[in-house]
């Protein structure tokens, strides 16, 4: 990971806030493998069914969004 890359710092912080870790292994000419480990607790299917509720839909009409991207592929 490039420790000077602001995006890397943000990703690392999100993972750490969830109690996890993120590591990267790079090989020249091959690429980079990122490993993210976040501790999670298993739950029962009954709890999942009980928690399922339809999401409230909200109109986005009139909402303005500013998209700033340095790579056309991502936009």
mmCIF file of C-alpha atoms in Angstrom:
data_model
loop_
_atom_site.group_PDB
_atom_site.id
_atom_site.type_symbol
_atom_site.label_atom_id
_atom_site.label_comp_id
_atom_site.label_asym_id
_atom_site.label_seq_id
_atom_site.Cartn_x
_atom_site.Cartn_y
_atom_site.Cartn_z
ATOM 1 C CA UNK A 1 0.000 0.000 0.000
ATOM 2 C CA UNK A 2 1.165 3.482 -0.744
ATOM 3 C CA UNK A 3 1.106 5.102 2.691
ATOM 4 C CA UNK A 4 1.201 8.524 1.016
ATOM 5 C CA UNK A 5 -2.015 7.883 -0.937
ATOM 6 C CA UNK A 6 -4.949 9.604 0.829
ATOM 7 C CA UNK A 7 -7.376 6.945 -0.434
ATOM 8 C CA UNK A 8 -5.249 4.210 1.132
ATOM 9 C CA UNK A 9 -5.332 6.026 4.458
ATOM 10 C CA UNK A 10 -9.129 6.297 4.279
ATOM 11 C CA UNK A 11 -9.541 2.598 3.460
ATOM 12 C CA UNK A 12 -7.170 1.643 6.267
ATOM 13 C CA UNK A 13 -9.085 3.803 8.740
ATOM 14 C CA UNK A 14 -12.473 2.284 7.796
ATOM 15 C CA UNK A 15 -11.104 -1.234 8.237
ATOM 16 C CA UNK A 16 -9.533 -0.334 11.581
ATOM 17 C CA UNK A 17 -12.811 1.233 12.783
ATOM 18 C CA UNK A 18 -14.416 -2.173 12.208
ATOM 19 C CA UNK A 19 -11.677 -3.820 14.281
ATOM 20 C CA UNK A 20 -9.891 -5.262 11.272
ATOM 21 C CA UNK A 21 -6.626 -5.120 9.405
ATOM 22 C CA UNK A 22 -5.618 -4.480 5.796
ATOM 23 C CA UNK A 23 -2.348 -5.529 4.203
ATOM 24 C CA UNK A 24 -0.956 -5.387 0.682
ATOM 25 C CA UNK A 25 1.587 -7.471 -1.175
ATOM 26 C CA UNK A 26 2.942 -6.194 -4.481
ATOM 27 C CA UNK A 27 4.954 -7.969 -7.138
ATOM 28 C CA UNK A 28 6.455 -5.933 -9.935
ATOM 29 C CA UNK A 29 4.875 -6.851 -13.255
ATOM 30 C CA UNK A 30 2.207 -8.969 -11.547
ATOM 31 C CA UNK A 31 0.078 -6.652 -9.436
ATOM 32 C CA UNK A 32 -1.014 -6.101 -5.871
ATOM 33 C CA UNK A 33 -3.013 -8.350 -3.562
ATOM 34 C CA UNK A 34 -4.943 -6.647 -0.779
ATOM 35 C CA UNK A 35 -6.033 -8.707 2.212
ATOM 36 C CA UNK A 36 -8.763 -7.331 4.455
ATOM 37 C CA UNK A 37 -9.671 -9.144 7.668
ATOM 38 C CA UNK A 38 -12.675 -7.923 9.642
ATOM 39 C CA UNK A 39 -13.913 -9.883 12.664
ATOM 40 C CA UNK A 40 -17.579 -10.774 12.336
ATOM 41 C CA UNK A 41 -20.009 -12.723 14.444
ATOM 42 C CA UNK A 42 -22.160 -15.473 12.951
ATOM 43 C CA UNK A 43 -25.883 -15.213 13.563
ATOM 44 C CA UNK A 44 -28.892 -17.460 13.156
ATOM 45 C CA UNK A 45 -31.194 -17.415 10.127
ATOM 46 C CA UNK A 46 -34.083 -16.573 12.471
ATOM 47 C CA UNK A 47 -32.399 -13.318 13.473
ATOM 48 C CA UNK A 48 -31.733 -12.488 9.824
ATOM 49 C CA UNK A 49 -35.366 -13.048 8.840
ATOM 50 C CA UNK A 50 -36.575 -11.003 11.795
ATOM 51 C CA UNK A 51 -34.256 -8.118 10.867
ATOM 52 C CA UNK A 52 -35.319 -8.033 7.196
ATOM 53 C CA UNK A 53 -37.432 -4.992 6.536
ATOM 54 C CA UNK A 54 -38.078 -3.299 3.222
ATOM 55 C CA UNK A 55 -35.938 -0.217 2.771
ATOM 56 C CA UNK A 56 -37.818 3.058 2.775
ATOM 57 C CA UNK A 57 -37.721 4.575 -0.665
ATOM 58 C CA UNK A 58 -36.999 8.240 -0.909
ATOM 59 C CA UNK A 59 -37.144 10.389 -3.991
ATOM 60 C CA UNK A 60 -33.825 11.810 -5.115
ATOM 61 C CA UNK A 61 -35.563 14.410 -7.269
ATOM 62 C CA UNK A 62 -33.870 17.764 -6.787
ATOM 63 C CA UNK A 63 -30.783 16.267 -5.128
ATOM 64 C CA UNK A 64 -27.547 17.654 -6.549
ATOM 65 C CA UNK A 65 -24.364 15.580 -6.640
ATOM 66 C CA UNK A 66 -20.841 16.730 -7.372
ATOM 67 C CA UNK A 67 -18.649 13.980 -8.809
ATOM 68 C CA UNK A 68 -14.919 14.672 -8.876
ATOM 69 C CA UNK A 69 -12.877 11.850 -10.403
ATOM 70 C CA UNK A 70 -9.441 11.827 -11.993
ATOM 71 C CA UNK A 71 -10.097 8.672 -13.995
ATOM 72 C CA UNK A 72 -12.823 8.584 -16.691
ATOM 73 C CA UNK A 73 -13.243 4.818 -16.169
ATOM 74 C CA UNK A 74 -14.388 5.364 -12.550
ATOM 75 C CA UNK A 75 -16.850 8.107 -13.446
#
